[in-house]
Structure formats: C-alpha cells, structure tokens
C-alpha cells in the first residue's frame, strides 16, 4: 500500500455522514485513521495532525465539517499532502455555508472539494490518488467501475422491459 488516509471530522455528530468515507476506504483495504478535531475548538490539535501527517505515514487527508467549515483549509495550511474537503449539511443553510467555505480557498492553499455530504466520493478520490502509484489498487478501481456499468445496464434493461421496448 502506498500510504494511509487520515479522516478528520469537526465533531462526533459528523460521523453519520463521514462513516461512508471510512467504510469505502476500508472496502478497498486502505489503511485509515479517524480523528475528531475542530478547527475552532481545538486548533492546536488540527495543526499537529496536519503538520505531522506525512511523517505519520498518511498520503491523503479527508476533512468533513459543517457551518463555517474551516477544517480542511486549516489542515491544508500545514501540509503538502492532498486534502479533500467534505462540506456537511448540518446547518440551517443545508451545507451551502460549508461548501463555500471549503471550496473558496485562497491561492496557494488548495483543497479538493466534493459535494455536500459527499463523503463516499471523497474516499474514492483519495483511493484514486493512492492508485496512481499502486497498480493493485488501480485494478480494484477498474473492477468497481465495471461493476457500476453492469448495474446501469441491468437497470436499463429493466426499464426497457417495463416499457415493452
């Protein structure tokens, strides 16, 4: 394996969404670590996680946070590893605030951003990053894409049968 993935959540209440990232990573046998660390309530912990991430064997960081959602940006500020932000929908603005805060990073501090509550896609993007230098992992991704195509074709045939085509 080419590295492990650090998944960070701003609060334990984010688990209901971020669990799909961890489940997806583990389904690909990607070593995963999970931390709760708030950019606002525990900034020292967030900075320590990101500044030591490479030395601790991480290759990618996934950060899920709602509301002001500065977690991914703070993590990205102290590492050269890829950071993937997952804006979460737990506020009155249904995650738009988190989306804007995550996607609108200043020049020089990139954060890849997936859809609101898109934890599974964050995991898949992390896996794709790892697969650049991991042929078996890349082959597993190819198998998953082939399975998705097969599912679409099955659904296509089902609908065509229902419509008597």
Short mmCIF file of C-alpha atoms in Angstrom, two decimals:
data_model
loop_
_atom_site.label_atom_id
_atom_site.label_comp_id
_atom_site.label_asym_id
_atom_site.label_seq_id
_atom_site.Cartn_x
_atom_site.Cartn_y
_atom_site.Cartn_z
CA UNK A 1 0.00 0.00 0.00
CA UNK A 2 1.27 3.46 -0.87
CA UNK A 3 0.01 5.26 2.20
CA UNK A 4 -2.85 5.62 4.57
CA UNK A 5 -5.69 8.11 4.74
CA UNK A 6 -6.45 10.39 7.66
CA UNK A 7 -10.15 11.19 8.05
CA UNK A 8 -10.84 14.18 10.29
CA UNK A 9 -14.27 15.38 11.44
CA UNK A 10 -15.06 18.63 13.18
CA UNK A 11 -17.48 16.92 15.57
CA UNK A 12 -18.65 13.45 16.51
CA UNK A 13 -22.06 14.41 15.10
CA UNK A 14 -20.42 14.38 11.64
CA UNK A 15 -19.95 10.60 11.87
CA UNK A 16 -23.35 9.81 10.35
CA UNK A 17 -22.09 11.27 7.04
CA UNK A 18 -18.35 10.61 7.33
CA UNK A 19 -18.86 6.92 8.12
CA UNK A 20 -19.33 6.25 4.40
CA UNK A 21 -15.81 7.58 3.74
CA UNK A 22 -14.30 5.20 6.27
CA UNK A 23 -16.43 2.28 5.03
CA UNK A 24 -15.43 2.94 1.42
CA UNK A 25 -11.73 3.24 2.25
CA UNK A 26 -11.82 0.01 4.25
CA UNK A 27 -13.68 -1.80 1.45
CA UNK A 28 -10.61 -1.10 -0.70
CA UNK A 29 -8.30 -2.25 2.13
CA UNK A 30 -6.89 1.26 2.52
CA UNK A 31 -5.44 1.84 5.96
CA UNK A 32 -7.50 4.55 7.62
CA UNK A 33 -7.25 6.61 10.76
CA UNK A 34 -10.12 8.65 12.20
CA UNK A 35 -9.90 11.78 14.35
CA UNK A 36 -12.33 14.36 15.72
CA UNK A 37 -10.64 17.76 15.74
CA UNK A 38 -12.28 21.15 15.41
CA UNK A 39 -10.51 23.99 13.63
CA UNK A 40 -12.15 26.42 16.05
CA UNK A 41 -12.34 24.47 19.31
CA UNK A 42 -9.07 22.52 19.02
CA UNK A 43 -6.83 24.37 16.53
CA UNK A 44 -3.60 23.10 18.08
CA UNK A 45 -4.71 19.50 17.55
CA UNK A 46 -5.68 20.23 13.93
CA UNK A 47 -2.32 21.87 13.23
CA UNK A 48 -0.44 18.99 14.87
CA UNK A 49 -2.36 16.43 12.82
CA UNK A 50 -1.62 18.16 9.54
CA UNK A 51 1.98 19.18 10.20
CA UNK A 52 2.85 15.61 11.25
CA UNK A 53 0.69 13.79 8.70
CA UNK A 54 3.42 12.87 6.22
CA UNK A 55 5.78 11.69 8.96
CA UNK A 56 2.96 9.56 10.34
CA UNK A 57 2.55 7.75 7.03
CA UNK A 58 -0.52 9.49 5.67
CA UNK A 59 -0.77 10.13 1.95
CA UNK A 60 -4.15 11.91 1.81
CA UNK A 61 -6.31 13.78 4.32
CA UNK A 62 -10.12 13.90 4.16
CA UNK A 63 -11.79 16.59 6.27
CA UNK A 64 -15.52 16.78 6.92
CA UNK A 65 -17.04 19.83 8.57
CA UNK A 66 -20.19 21.89 8.54
CA UNK A 67 -21.08 25.52 9.27
CA UNK A 68 -18.01 27.73 8.82
CA UNK A 69 -16.08 24.61 7.70
CA UNK A 70 -12.52 25.86 8.02
CA UNK A 71 -11.22 22.42 8.98
CA UNK A 72 -9.99 21.38 5.53
CA UNK A 73 -8.33 24.73 4.96
CA UNK A 74 -6.54 24.74 8.30
CA UNK A 75 -5.33 21.19 7.66
CA UNK A 76 -4.17 22.17 4.15
CA UNK A 77 -2.29 25.19 5.52
CA UNK A 78 0.22 22.99 7.36
CA UNK A 79 0.81 20.09 4.94
CA UNK A 80 1.82 19.42 1.37
CA UNK A 81 -0.39 16.33 1.22
CA UNK A 82 -3.62 16.38 -0.80
CA UNK A 83 -6.57 17.49 1.34
CA UNK A 84 -10.13 16.65 0.33
CA UNK A 85 -12.89 18.67 1.95
CA UNK A 86 -16.38 17.32 2.59
CA UNK A 87 -18.83 20.14 3.29
CA UNK A 88 -21.53 18.88 5.66
CA UNK A 89 -25.19 19.84 5.69
CA UNK A 90 -25.93 20.11 9.40
CA UNK A 91 -26.88 23.81 9.44
CA UNK A 92 -29.86 25.99 8.57
CA UNK A 93 -28.17 26.72 5.24
CA UNK A 94 -28.17 22.98 4.40
CA UNK A 95 -24.41 22.91 3.82
CA UNK A 96 -24.10 25.83 1.39
CA UNK A 97 -22.11 27.73 4.01
CA UNK A 98 -19.78 24.76 4.42
CA UNK A 99 -19.49 24.33 0.64
CA UNK A 100 -18.49 27.96 0.10
CA UNK A 101 -16.03 27.91 3.00
CA UNK A 102 -14.42 24.70 1.75
CA UNK A 103 -14.26 25.41 -1.95
CA UNK A 104 -13.22 29.10 -1.75
CA UNK A 105 -9.64 28.61 -0.61
CA UNK A 106 -7.04 31.31 -1.20
CA UNK A 107 -4.38 30.84 -3.85
CA UNK A 108 -1.59 28.61 -2.60
CA UNK A 109 -3.74 26.57 -0.20
CA UNK A 110 -5.63 24.08 -2.38
CA UNK A 111 -8.42 21.89 -1.04
CA UNK A 112 -10.18 19.47 -3.37
CA UNK A 113 -13.87 19.71 -2.54
CA UNK A 114 -16.61 17.16 -3.13
CA UNK A 115 -20.36 17.64 -2.97
CA UNK A 116 -22.24 18.49 0.20
CA UNK A 117 -22.28 15.28 2.27
CA UNK A 118 -20.12 13.61 -0.42
CA UNK A 119 -18.00 11.54 1.96
CA UNK A 120 -18.05 8.44 -0.25
CA UNK A 121 -16.75 10.42 -3.23
CA UNK A 122 -14.04 11.92 -1.02
CA UNK A 123 -12.92 8.39 -0.18
CA UNK A 124 -13.00 7.36 -3.83
CA UNK A 125 -10.93 10.42 -4.79
CA UNK A 126 -8.41 9.55 -2.07
CA UNK A 127 -8.27 6.00 -3.42
CA UNK A 128 -7.70 7.30 -6.95
CA UNK A 129 -4.83 9.46 -5.65
CA UNK A 130 -3.27 6.44 -3.92
CA UNK A 131 -3.82 4.28 -7.02
CA UNK A 132 -1.54 6.49 -9.12
CA UNK A 133 1.38 4.51 -7.68
CA UNK A 134 -0.43 1.33 -6.63
CA UNK A 135 -1.30 -0.99 -9.54
CA UNK A 136 -3.39 -3.46 -7.50
CA UNK A 137 -5.47 -0.61 -6.09
CA UNK A 138 -5.92 0.81 -9.60
CA UNK A 139 -7.09 -2.61 -10.80
CA UNK A 140 -9.63 -2.74 -7.96
CA UNK A 141 -10.95 0.67 -9.03
CA UNK A 142 -11.32 -0.63 -12.58
CA UNK A 143 -13.34 -3.56 -11.23
CA UNK A 144 -15.63 -1.17 -9.35
CA UNK A 145 -16.17 0.95 -12.47
CA UNK A 146 -17.01 -2.19 -14.46
CA UNK A 147 -19.50 -3.23 -11.77
CA UNK A 148 -21.16 0.19 -11.93
CA UNK A 149 -21.50 -0.14 -15.70
CA UNK A 150 -23.07 -3.57 -15.27
CA UNK A 151 -25.56 -2.18 -12.76
CA UNK A 152 -26.53 0.61 -15.14
CA UNK A 153 -27.07 -1.87 -17.95
CA UNK A 154 -29.24 -4.05 -15.70
CA UNK A 155 -31.36 -1.02 -14.79
CA UNK A 156 -31.55 -0.04 -18.45
CA UNK A 157 -32.84 -3.46 -19.40
CA UNK A 158 -35.34 -3.46 -16.53
CA UNK A 159 -36.81 -0.12 -17.63
CA UNK A 160 -36.84 -1.16 -21.28
CA UNK A 161 -38.73 -4.33 -20.30
CA UNK A 162 -41.25 -2.31 -18.28
CA UNK A 163 -41.80 -0.05 -21.27
CA UNK A 164 -42.15 -3.07 -23.60
CA UNK A 165 -39.25 -1.95 -25.80
#
